[in-house]
Amino acid sequence: MNWDLILLLMFFLIVYIFYLTNKKKFDVQGKIFFLYRTRFGLKLMDKMSMFCPRLLKVIGITGIIVGFIGMITMLVLLIQTTIKLVIQPAAQPGLVPVLPGIKVSPLLPVLSFMHWIIIIFIVALVHEFSHGIFARLNRIKIKSSGFAFLGPIPAAFVEPDEKQMEKKSRKAQLSILSAGPFSNIVLAFVVLLLMLLIFMPIQQSLTENSGIIIISTISNYPANISGVQPGSIVYGVNSYEVKSSDEFLEFIKNNEDEFVLNTDRGDYTINPIREDGNNLIGIQATQIRDYKNKNLGTSFFGWFIELLRWLWIISFGVGLFNLLPLGPVDGGKMLMVGLSYFTKDENKIKTFWKYISFFVLGLIVINLLPYLVKLIMWIFSFII
């Protein structure tokens, strides 16, 4: 039984009940965005905006540059992955809905509900506080802050005075809009640096090679022809144990004969092919490691390592996603302000902005379709 998915559905139910019992306190926008206004953190935003304002202004300009680079990069990558997905339906989508209980990659464990809820809170708090700090830096009043729900997904918000913001320079507006995504990207790199310098070396000393996981197979190559599936864990060849990628590569390098690949999903008979003097079976794989002391994997240390791993992935992903030139997200608003550098015609700006937003929305839907199909099939598995 998938307890993480069950906890997620229970959480959605609790959110819905909370909304029904506090309906008058919510402001509903666009039928799917529910705002619950508070005064939380407003004084702290004021104090933080006064700390080293010159440095904050430099950070603001850096955020704008990173924001537009991220916007262009994300749009290009999303177009490329969408084209690949249309041509090859089995290809990996460019976007992944990171929800608890759902396997999103062979390289990652399933995200637990507790990790998810903690990370959503941290990422949303950092994102919105950054918007608030840069709004106050530019002397824009913050009307309110609070928590929100995009459908059933928890979020947070700060509400700057829009009229005051419109009167500010384009640079000031862009620094405020880019602050949220930029702070998420910075948080991701800080966490990644902590992991690489401190926690990963500790984890490396506490773990050992336990097998090789297959990330993908190449069409019309031996492994793919034999039916080897991505996500399979290789633990041997010809019934001999193989735990390290070096051992496995050495075997492939020196073996031209048919062999049996032993995996957790069954055994596969494979005939290597010879190309440019090398034996090939057509897989992309990586080493996996397990704790020497199995109890460590379920201890607080193991739990905390997974929290950090998911925090940097989700924070980085949220930052980049928010830079997409899409209607209501920060990237869409940045595009609107950025276009005013090239033309003063508001009708042209709004028309171009709408076309780009609908185009990006279409790309997102195409990339999420495989996961929506899986979700529908999972729901129907309980009904049928």
mmCIF file of C-alpha atoms in Angstrom:
data_model
loop_
_atom_site.group_PDB
_atom_site.id
_atom_site.type_symbol
_atom_site.label_atom_id
_atom_site.label_comp_id
_atom_site.label_asym_id
_atom_site.label_seq_id
_atom_site.Cartn_x
_atom_site.Cartn_y
_atom_site.Cartn_z
ATOM 1 C CA MET A 1 0.000 0.000 0.000
ATOM 2 C CA ASN A 2 1.342 3.448 -0.973
ATOM 3 C CA TRP A 3 1.062 5.311 2.337
ATOM 4 C CA ASP A 4 2.654 8.481 0.981
ATOM 5 C CA LEU A 5 -0.043 8.835 -1.687
ATOM 6 C CA ILE A 6 -2.731 8.044 0.879
ATOM 7 C CA LEU A 7 -1.333 10.727 3.232
ATOM 8 C CA LEU A 8 -1.276 13.156 0.306
ATOM 9 C CA LEU A 9 -4.939 12.487 -0.496
ATOM 10 C CA MET A 10 -5.813 12.853 3.209
ATOM 11 C CA PHE A 11 -3.933 16.166 3.257
ATOM 12 C CA PHE A 12 -5.915 17.373 0.229
ATOM 13 C CA LEU A 13 -9.133 16.386 2.037
ATOM 14 C CA ILE A 14 -8.087 18.301 5.182
ATOM 15 C CA VAL A 15 -7.230 21.344 3.045
ATOM 16 C CA TYR A 16 -10.675 21.184 1.432
ATOM 17 C CA ILE A 17 -12.431 20.896 4.812
ATOM 18 C CA PHE A 18 -10.368 23.823 6.147
ATOM 19 C CA TYR A 19 -11.429 25.886 3.140
ATOM 20 C CA LEU A 20 -15.123 25.031 3.608
ATOM 21 C CA THR A 21 -15.047 25.959 7.306
ATOM 22 C CA ASN A 22 -13.145 29.224 6.681
ATOM 23 C CA LYS A 23 -14.622 30.162 3.313
ATOM 24 C CA LYS A 24 -15.208 33.834 4.193
ATOM 25 C CA LYS A 25 -11.532 34.347 5.067
ATOM 26 C CA PHE A 26 -10.304 33.148 1.662
ATOM 27 C CA ASP A 27 -9.939 35.293 -1.440
ATOM 28 C CA VAL A 28 -10.465 33.121 -4.531
ATOM 29 C CA GLN A 29 -8.710 34.250 -7.719
ATOM 30 C CA GLY A 30 -9.162 32.583 -11.088
ATOM 31 C CA LYS A 31 -11.184 29.776 -9.436
ATOM 32 C CA ILE A 32 -8.024 27.790 -8.575
ATOM 33 C CA PHE A 33 -5.911 30.183 -6.443
ATOM 34 C CA PHE A 34 -7.059 30.507 -2.822
ATOM 35 C CA LEU A 35 -5.453 33.232 -0.654
ATOM 36 C CA TYR A 36 -5.586 33.345 3.152
ATOM 37 C CA ARG A 37 -4.269 36.772 4.168
ATOM 38 C CA THR A 38 -2.219 37.383 7.342
ATOM 39 C CA ARG A 39 0.402 39.870 8.583
ATOM 40 C CA PHE A 40 3.002 37.137 9.072
ATOM 41 C CA GLY A 41 6.616 38.233 8.578
ATOM 42 C CA LEU A 42 5.929 41.806 7.420
ATOM 43 C CA LYS A 43 8.090 43.406 10.144
ATOM 44 C CA LEU A 44 10.901 40.942 9.463
ATOM 45 C CA MET A 45 10.798 41.827 5.744
ATOM 46 C CA ASP A 46 11.175 45.505 6.720
ATOM 47 C CA LYS A 47 14.214 44.759 8.891
ATOM 48 C CA MET A 48 15.886 42.531 6.300
ATOM 49 C CA SER A 49 15.376 45.109 3.528
ATOM 50 C CA MET A 50 17.361 47.643 5.602
ATOM 51 C CA PHE A 51 20.298 45.266 6.060
ATOM 52 C CA CYS A 52 23.077 46.292 3.663
ATOM 53 C CA PRO A 53 20.807 47.848 0.965
ATOM 54 C CA ARG A 54 23.711 48.367 -1.457
ATOM 55 C CA LEU A 55 24.465 44.650 -1.440
ATOM 56 C CA LEU A 56 20.767 43.879 -1.911
ATOM 57 C CA LYS A 57 20.661 46.146 -4.975
ATOM 58 C CA VAL A 58 23.617 44.263 -6.494
ATOM 59 C CA ILE A 59 21.837 40.983 -5.711
ATOM 60 C CA GLY A 60 18.706 42.417 -7.352
ATOM 61 C CA ILE A 61 20.553 43.187 -10.609
ATOM 62 C CA THR A 62 22.170 39.724 -10.520
ATOM 63 C CA GLY A 63 18.722 38.199 -10.035
ATOM 64 C CA ILE A 64 17.401 40.013 -13.125
ATOM 65 C CA ILE A 65 20.282 38.748 -15.288
ATOM 66 C CA VAL A 66 19.966 35.182 -13.971
ATOM 67 C CA GLY A 67 16.191 35.429 -14.356
ATOM 68 C CA PHE A 68 16.218 36.227 -18.067
ATOM 69 C CA ILE A 69 18.991 33.704 -18.777
ATOM 70 C CA GLY A 70 16.946 31.093 -16.906
ATOM 71 C CA MET A 71 13.794 32.064 -18.804
ATOM 72 C CA ILE A 72 15.416 31.616 -22.219
ATOM 73 C CA THR A 73 17.183 28.399 -21.157
ATOM 74 C CA MET A 74 14.005 26.861 -19.745
ATOM 75 C CA LEU A 75 11.970 27.777 -22.831
ATOM 76 C CA VAL A 76 14.554 26.265 -25.212
ATOM 77 C CA LEU A 77 14.878 23.075 -23.131
ATOM 78 C CA LEU A 78 11.100 22.710 -22.838
ATOM 79 C CA ILE A 79 10.671 23.081 -26.612
ATOM 80 C CA GLN A 80 13.424 20.495 -27.248
ATOM 81 C CA THR A 81 12.006 17.929 -24.797
ATOM 82 C CA THR A 82 8.469 18.453 -26.139
ATOM 83 C CA ILE A 83 9.592 17.832 -29.735
ATOM 84 C CA LYS A 84 11.454 14.710 -28.584
ATOM 85 C CA LEU A 85 8.398 13.533 -26.622
ATOM 86 C CA VAL A 86 6.110 13.961 -29.644
ATOM 87 C CA ILE A 87 8.532 12.072 -31.920
ATOM 88 C CA GLN A 88 9.393 9.424 -29.290
ATOM 89 C CA PRO A 89 6.483 8.977 -26.818
ATOM 90 C CA ALA A 90 8.707 6.779 -24.619
ATOM 91 C CA ALA A 91 11.166 9.670 -24.088
ATOM 92 C CA GLN A 92 11.542 11.317 -20.673
ATOM 93 C CA PRO A 93 9.261 14.396 -20.313
ATOM 94 C CA GLY A 94 10.913 17.732 -19.617
ATOM 95 C CA LEU A 95 8.717 18.399 -16.574
ATOM 96 C CA VAL A 96 8.030 16.108 -13.644
ATOM 97 C CA PRO A 97 5.237 16.586 -11.066
ATOM 98 C CA VAL A 98 7.137 16.087 -7.810
ATOM 99 C CA LEU A 99 4.519 14.618 -5.480
ATOM 100 C CA PRO A 100 4.932 12.167 -2.594
ATOM 101 C CA GLY A 101 4.537 8.487 -3.325
ATOM 102 C CA ILE A 102 5.299 8.831 -7.052
ATOM 103 C CA LYS A 103 8.488 7.471 -8.651
ATOM 104 C CA VAL A 104 9.834 10.236 -10.896
ATOM 105 C CA SER A 105 13.284 8.875 -11.784
ATOM 106 C CA PRO A 106 15.240 5.615 -11.525
ATOM 107 C CA LEU A 107 18.007 7.633 -9.844
ATOM 108 C CA LEU A 108 15.816 8.971 -7.041
ATOM 109 C CA PRO A 109 13.917 7.294 -4.216
ATOM 110 C CA VAL A 110 10.204 7.930 -3.868
ATOM 111 C CA LEU A 111 9.575 11.287 -2.187
ATOM 112 C CA SER A 112 7.955 10.786 1.220
ATOM 113 C CA PHE A 113 4.988 12.871 2.341
ATOM 114 C CA MET A 114 6.906 14.362 5.304
ATOM 115 C CA HIS A 115 9.837 15.384 3.100
ATOM 116 C CA TRP A 116 7.417 16.932 0.601
ATOM 117 C CA ILE A 117 5.437 19.019 3.091
ATOM 118 C CA ILE A 118 8.596 20.320 4.848
ATOM 119 C CA ILE A 119 10.297 21.201 1.554
ATOM 120 C CA ILE A 120 7.209 22.939 0.127
ATOM 121 C CA PHE A 121 7.096 25.073 3.289
ATOM 122 C CA ILE A 122 10.822 25.996 3.087
ATOM 123 C CA VAL A 123 10.819 26.695 -0.659
ATOM 124 C CA ALA A 124 7.621 28.784 -0.539
ATOM 125 C CA LEU A 125 8.821 30.743 2.511
ATOM 126 C CA VAL A 126 12.191 31.602 0.931
ATOM 127 C CA HIS A 127 10.530 32.506 -2.383
ATOM 128 C CA GLU A 128 7.892 34.840 -0.988
ATOM 129 C CA PHE A 129 10.087 36.432 1.684
ATOM 130 C CA SER A 130 12.526 37.383 -1.071
ATOM 131 C CA HIS A 131 9.756 39.099 -3.038
ATOM 132 C CA GLY A 132 8.769 40.953 0.131
ATOM 133 C CA ILE A 133 12.317 42.042 1.023
ATOM 134 C CA PHE A 134 12.963 43.509 -2.427
ATOM 135 C CA ALA A 135 9.549 45.178 -2.487
ATOM 136 C CA ARG A 136 10.367 46.933 0.797
ATOM 137 C CA LEU A 137 13.885 47.744 -0.475
ATOM 138 C CA ASN A 138 12.166 49.700 -3.253
ATOM 139 C CA ARG A 139 9.785 51.330 -0.745
ATOM 140 C CA ILE A 140 6.699 49.466 -1.888
ATOM 141 C CA LYS A 141 4.087 48.731 0.759
ATOM 142 C CA ILE A 142 3.313 45.065 1.492
ATOM 143 C CA LYS A 143 -0.436 44.829 2.056
ATOM 144 C CA SER A 144 -0.402 41.301 3.412
ATOM 145 C CA SER A 145 1.300 37.936 3.413
ATOM 146 C CA GLY A 146 -0.102 34.499 4.007
ATOM 147 C CA PHE A 147 -0.529 30.976 2.802
ATOM 148 C CA ALA A 148 -2.346 29.926 -0.321
ATOM 149 C CA PHE A 149 -3.446 26.907 -2.309
ATOM 150 C CA LEU A 150 -3.036 26.448 -6.041
ATOM 151 C CA GLY A 151 -5.842 23.936 -6.302
ATOM 152 C CA PRO A 152 -4.905 21.561 -3.469
ATOM 153 C CA ILE A 153 -1.147 22.332 -3.625
ATOM 154 C CA PRO A 154 0.082 24.484 -0.690
ATOM 155 C CA ALA A 155 1.871 27.750 -1.454
ATOM 156 C CA ALA A 156 2.623 31.130 0.112
ATOM 157 C CA PHE A 157 2.345 34.726 -1.048
ATOM 158 C CA VAL A 158 3.150 38.350 -0.306
ATOM 159 C CA GLU A 159 0.887 41.074 -1.642
ATOM 160 C CA PRO A 160 2.707 44.279 -2.624
ATOM 161 C CA ASP A 161 0.773 47.424 -3.449
ATOM 162 C CA GLU A 162 0.341 47.030 -7.221
ATOM 163 C CA LYS A 163 -0.291 50.748 -7.832
ATOM 164 C CA GLN A 164 2.949 51.695 -6.078
ATOM 165 C CA MET A 165 4.831 48.981 -7.944
ATOM 166 C CA GLU A 166 3.602 50.185 -11.357
ATOM 167 C CA LYS A 167 5.069 53.636 -10.624
ATOM 168 C CA LYS A 168 8.537 52.221 -9.922
ATOM 169 C CA SER A 169 11.264 51.882 -12.553
ATOM 170 C CA ARG A 170 11.340 48.770 -14.729
ATOM 171 C CA LYS A 171 14.609 47.742 -13.062
ATOM 172 C CA ALA A 172 12.978 47.929 -9.625
ATOM 173 C CA GLN A 173 9.967 45.907 -10.804
ATOM 174 C CA LEU A 174 12.188 43.260 -12.391
ATOM 175 C CA SER A 175 14.354 42.977 -9.264
ATOM 176 C CA ILE A 176 11.232 42.302 -7.177
ATOM 177 C CA LEU A 177 9.787 39.772 -9.643
ATOM 178 C CA SER A 178 13.066 37.891 -10.112
ATOM 179 C CA ALA A 179 13.867 37.805 -6.375
ATOM 180 C CA GLY A 180 11.689 34.754 -5.651
ATOM 181 C CA PRO A 181 13.013 32.416 -8.367
ATOM 182 C CA PHE A 182 16.591 33.654 -7.852
ATOM 183 C CA SER A 183 16.407 32.952 -4.102
ATOM 184 C CA ASN A 184 15.188 29.404 -4.825
ATOM 185 C CA ILE A 185 18.113 28.828 -7.191
ATOM 186 C CA VAL A 186 20.587 30.245 -4.635
ATOM 187 C CA LEU A 187 19.068 28.060 -1.890
ATOM 188 C CA ALA A 188 19.442 25.018 -4.147
ATOM 189 C CA PHE A 189 23.141 25.697 -4.741
ATOM 190 C CA VAL A 190 23.816 26.392 -1.038
ATOM 191 C CA VAL A 191 22.212 23.061 -0.099
ATOM 192 C CA LEU A 192 24.078 21.267 -2.904
ATOM 193 C CA LEU A 193 27.372 22.771 -1.711
ATOM 194 C CA LEU A 194 26.676 21.627 1.865
ATOM 195 C CA MET A 195 25.938 18.135 0.591
ATOM 196 C CA LEU A 196 29.069 17.921 -1.571
ATOM 197 C CA LEU A 197 31.440 19.321 1.060
ATOM 198 C CA ILE A 198 30.033 17.807 4.257
ATOM 199 C CA PHE A 199 27.238 15.271 4.042
ATOM 200 C CA MET A 200 28.115 13.310 0.894
ATOM 201 C CA PRO A 201 31.674 12.462 2.086
ATOM 202 C CA ILE A 202 30.178 11.217 5.376
ATOM 203 C CA GLN A 203 27.563 9.186 3.504
ATOM 204 C CA GLN A 204 30.228 7.793 1.147
ATOM 205 C CA SER A 205 32.195 6.431 4.111
ATOM 206 C CA LEU A 206 29.073 4.765 5.525
ATOM 207 C CA THR A 207 27.925 3.080 2.290
ATOM 208 C CA GLU A 208 29.178 0.423 -0.118
ATOM 209 C CA ASN A 209 28.543 -0.586 -3.736
ATOM 210 C CA SER A 210 25.370 -2.651 -3.978
ATOM 211 C CA GLY A 211 24.614 -2.818 -7.700
ATOM 212 C CA ILE A 212 24.130 -0.880 -10.914
ATOM 213 C CA ILE A 213 20.871 0.809 -11.875
ATOM 214 C CA ILE A 214 19.913 1.138 -15.537
ATOM 215 C CA ILE A 215 18.810 4.689 -16.329
ATOM 216 C CA SER A 216 17.879 4.141 -19.983
ATOM 217 C CA THR A 217 18.352 1.801 -22.942
ATOM 218 C CA ILE A 218 19.123 2.723 -26.553
ATOM 219 C CA SER A 219 16.600 1.625 -29.186
ATOM 220 C CA ASN A 220 17.670 -1.285 -31.416
ATOM 221 C CA TYR A 221 20.670 -2.119 -29.229
ATOM 222 C CA PRO A 222 21.079 -5.513 -27.488
ATOM 223 C CA ALA A 223 19.739 -4.544 -24.040
ATOM 224 C CA ASN A 224 16.679 -2.830 -25.522
ATOM 225 C CA ILE A 225 16.018 -5.729 -27.921
ATOM 226 C CA SER A 226 16.242 -8.185 -24.998
ATOM 227 C CA GLY A 227 13.586 -6.240 -23.074
ATOM 228 C CA VAL A 228 15.730 -4.706 -20.325
ATOM 229 C CA GLN A 229 13.715 -1.962 -18.596
ATOM 230 C CA PRO A 230 14.998 1.395 -17.277
ATOM 231 C CA GLY A 231 15.034 1.314 -13.486
ATOM 232 C CA SER A 232 16.211 -2.311 -13.375
ATOM 233 C CA ILE A 233 18.977 -3.040 -10.871
ATOM 234 C CA VAL A 234 21.809 -5.225 -12.161
ATOM 235 C CA TYR A 235 23.266 -7.502 -9.509
ATOM 236 C CA GLY A 236 25.085 -10.076 -11.632
ATOM 237 C CA VAL A 237 26.094 -11.537 -14.994
ATOM 238 C CA ASN A 238 25.886 -15.256 -15.772
ATOM 239 C CA SER A 239 24.840 -15.760 -12.117
ATOM 240 C CA TYR A 240 28.096 -14.217 -10.847
ATOM 241 C CA GLU A 241 27.619 -11.304 -8.449
ATOM 242 C CA VAL A 242 28.548 -7.869 -9.816
ATOM 243 C CA LYS A 243 28.184 -4.910 -7.451
ATOM 244 C CA SER A 244 30.369 -2.178 -8.934
ATOM 245 C CA SER A 245 30.102 -0.345 -12.242
ATOM 246 C CA ASP A 246 33.848 -0.902 -12.793
ATOM 247 C CA GLU A 247 33.381 -4.680 -12.606
ATOM 248 C CA PHE A 248 30.432 -4.509 -14.976
ATOM 249 C CA LEU A 249 32.276 -2.344 -17.526
ATOM 250 C CA GLU A 250 35.301 -4.638 -17.359
ATOM 251 C CA PHE A 251 33.080 -7.640 -18.085
ATOM 252 C CA ILE A 252 31.415 -5.943 -21.100
ATOM 253 C CA LYS A 253 34.803 -4.775 -22.401
ATOM 254 C CA ASN A 254 36.290 -8.280 -22.396
ATOM 255 C CA ASN A 255 33.218 -10.279 -23.391
ATOM 256 C CA GLU A 256 31.996 -10.649 -26.971
ATOM 257 C CA ASP A 257 29.858 -13.726 -26.317
ATOM 258 C CA GLU A 258 26.211 -14.027 -25.381
ATOM 259 C CA PHE A 259 25.637 -13.605 -21.637
ATOM 260 C CA VAL A 260 22.800 -13.480 -19.114
ATOM 261 C CA LEU A 261 22.176 -10.179 -17.328
ATOM 262 C CA ASN A 262 20.788 -10.804 -13.818
ATOM 263 C CA THR A 263 18.501 -8.015 -12.563
ATOM 264 C CA ASP A 264 15.851 -7.494 -9.898
ATOM 265 C CA ARG A 265 13.221 -7.756 -12.663
ATOM 266 C CA GLY A 266 14.455 -11.011 -14.139
ATOM 267 C CA ASP A 267 17.225 -12.416 -16.312
ATOM 268 C CA TYR A 268 17.897 -11.243 -19.873
ATOM 269 C CA THR A 269 19.983 -12.954 -22.556
ATOM 270 C CA ILE A 270 22.118 -10.354 -24.344
ATOM 271 C CA ASN A 271 24.362 -10.537 -27.412
ATOM 272 C CA PRO A 272 26.859 -7.627 -27.379
ATOM 273 C CA ILE A 273 27.614 -5.890 -30.658
ATOM 274 C CA ARG A 274 31.005 -4.594 -31.760
ATOM 275 C CA GLU A 275 31.338 -0.928 -32.802
ATOM 276 C CA ASP A 276 34.628 0.945 -33.311
ATOM 277 C CA GLY A 277 36.514 -1.771 -31.462
ATOM 278 C CA ASN A 278 34.213 -1.696 -28.409
ATOM 279 C CA ASN A 279 31.626 -4.174 -27.119
ATOM 280 C CA LEU A 280 28.282 -2.433 -26.645
ATOM 281 C CA ILE A 281 24.920 -3.434 -25.181
ATOM 282 C CA GLY A 282 23.265 0.026 -25.337
ATOM 283 C CA ILE A 283 22.532 1.124 -21.793
ATOM 284 C CA GLN A 284 23.105 4.173 -19.630
ATOM 285 C CA ALA A 285 23.684 3.098 -16.047
ATOM 286 C CA THR A 286 25.092 4.354 -12.763
ATOM 287 C CA GLN A 287 26.378 2.976 -9.481
ATOM 288 C CA ILE A 288 24.053 2.594 -6.499
ATOM 289 C CA ARG A 289 25.203 2.306 -2.912
ATOM 290 C CA ASP A 290 23.568 1.046 0.294
ATOM 291 C CA TYR A 291 24.416 1.696 3.921
ATOM 292 C CA LYS A 292 26.795 -0.856 5.439
ATOM 293 C CA ASN A 293 24.683 -0.697 8.569
ATOM 294 C CA LYS A 294 21.147 -1.116 7.214
ATOM 295 C CA ASN A 295 19.679 0.718 10.225
ATOM 296 C CA LEU A 296 21.419 3.932 9.126
ATOM 297 C CA GLY A 297 19.235 4.118 6.023
ATOM 298 C CA THR A 298 16.130 4.426 8.183
ATOM 299 C CA SER A 299 17.805 6.576 10.871
ATOM 300 C CA PHE A 300 17.543 10.361 11.221
ATOM 301 C CA PHE A 301 20.841 10.710 9.328
ATOM 302 C CA GLY A 302 19.462 8.853 6.300
ATOM 303 C CA TRP A 303 16.194 10.788 6.548
ATOM 304 C CA PHE A 304 18.052 14.119 6.735
ATOM 305 C CA ILE A 305 20.287 13.294 3.744
ATOM 306 C CA GLU A 306 17.162 12.580 1.675
ATOM 307 C CA LEU A 307 15.610 15.854 2.874
ATOM 308 C CA LEU A 308 18.656 17.800 1.643
ATOM 309 C CA ARG A 309 18.755 15.878 -1.637
ATOM 310 C CA TRP A 310 15.107 16.622 -2.384
ATOM 311 C CA LEU A 311 15.380 20.209 -1.102
ATOM 312 C CA TRP A 312 18.030 21.167 -3.648
ATOM 313 C CA ILE A 313 16.210 19.375 -6.490
ATOM 314 C CA ILE A 314 12.793 20.892 -5.727
ATOM 315 C CA SER A 315 14.107 24.372 -4.897
ATOM 316 C CA PHE A 316 16.092 24.466 -8.152
ATOM 317 C CA GLY A 317 13.110 23.133 -10.117
ATOM 318 C CA VAL A 318 10.647 25.600 -8.576
ATOM 319 C CA GLY A 319 13.038 28.483 -9.259
ATOM 320 C CA LEU A 320 13.449 27.552 -12.922
ATOM 321 C CA PHE A 321 9.750 26.767 -13.447
ATOM 322 C CA ASN A 322 8.817 30.198 -12.077
ATOM 323 C CA LEU A 323 11.055 31.785 -14.709
ATOM 324 C CA LEU A 324 9.009 30.351 -17.582
ATOM 325 C CA PRO A 325 7.300 33.105 -19.640
ATOM 326 C CA LEU A 326 3.887 31.937 -18.488
ATOM 327 C CA GLY A 327 0.993 34.233 -17.535
ATOM 328 C CA PRO A 328 0.699 34.376 -13.741
ATOM 329 C CA VAL A 329 4.161 33.125 -12.674
ATOM 330 C CA ASP A 330 7.126 35.440 -12.084
ATOM 331 C CA GLY A 331 8.653 34.757 -15.503
ATOM 332 C CA GLY A 332 5.440 35.800 -17.229
ATOM 333 C CA LYS A 333 5.352 39.071 -15.291
ATOM 334 C CA MET A 334 9.051 39.655 -16.014
ATOM 335 C CA LEU A 335 8.366 39.167 -19.719
ATOM 336 C CA MET A 336 5.585 41.746 -19.586
ATOM 337 C CA VAL A 337 7.873 44.333 -17.964
ATOM 338 C CA GLY A 338 10.813 43.380 -20.200
ATOM 339 C CA LEU A 339 8.791 43.863 -23.393
ATOM 340 C CA SER A 340 8.153 47.484 -22.422
ATOM 341 C CA TYR A 341 11.849 48.152 -23.134
ATOM 342 C CA PHE A 342 11.165 47.435 -26.826
ATOM 343 C CA THR A 343 7.738 48.999 -27.368
ATOM 344 C CA LYS A 344 5.361 51.343 -25.581
ATOM 345 C CA ASP A 345 2.308 49.864 -27.322
ATOM 346 C CA GLU A 346 0.481 48.063 -24.492
ATOM 347 C CA ASN A 347 -1.800 46.184 -26.904
ATOM 348 C CA LYS A 348 1.199 44.682 -28.720
ATOM 349 C CA ILE A 349 2.818 43.756 -25.399
ATOM 350 C CA LYS A 350 -0.342 42.066 -24.087
ATOM 351 C CA THR A 351 -0.975 40.240 -27.379
ATOM 352 C CA PHE A 352 2.582 38.877 -27.564
ATOM 353 C CA TRP A 353 2.467 37.986 -23.853
ATOM 354 C CA LYS A 354 -0.796 36.038 -24.327
ATOM 355 C CA TYR A 355 0.544 34.086 -27.321
ATOM 356 C CA ILE A 356 3.738 33.153 -25.474
ATOM 357 C CA SER A 357 1.778 32.179 -22.340
ATOM 358 C CA PHE A 358 -0.591 29.893 -24.260
ATOM 359 C CA PHE A 359 2.349 28.385 -26.156
ATOM 360 C CA VAL A 360 4.220 27.600 -22.920
ATOM 361 C CA LEU A 361 1.035 26.259 -21.315
ATOM 362 C CA GLY A 362 0.645 23.882 -24.264
ATOM 363 C CA LEU A 363 4.230 22.663 -23.833
ATOM 364 C CA ILE A 364 3.601 22.040 -20.126
ATOM 365 C CA VAL A 365 0.403 20.058 -20.788
ATOM 366 C CA ILE A 366 2.167 17.839 -23.365
ATOM 367 C CA ASN A 367 5.005 17.127 -20.915
ATOM 368 C CA LEU A 368 2.638 16.317 -18.059
ATOM 369 C CA LEU A 369 0.320 14.061 -20.104
ATOM 370 C CA PRO A 370 2.273 10.826 -19.390
ATOM 371 C CA TYR A 371 1.963 11.470 -15.646
ATOM 372 C CA LEU A 372 -1.712 12.418 -15.866
ATOM 373 C CA VAL A 373 -2.393 9.134 -17.670
ATOM 374 C CA LYS A 374 -0.527 7.222 -14.941
ATOM 375 C CA LEU A 375 -2.489 9.056 -12.232
ATOM 376 C CA ILE A 376 -5.833 8.280 -13.900
ATOM 377 C CA MET A 377 -4.847 4.614 -14.276
ATOM 378 C CA TRP A 378 -3.831 4.495 -10.598
ATOM 379 C CA ILE A 379 -7.196 5.979 -9.508
ATOM 380 C CA PHE A 380 -9.153 3.564 -11.728
ATOM 381 C CA SER A 381 -7.172 0.621 -10.315
ATOM 382 C CA PHE A 382 -9.098 1.152 -7.057
ATOM 383 C CA ILE A 383 -12.460 1.431 -8.816
ATOM 384 C CA ILE A 384 -12.238 -1.523 -11.210
#
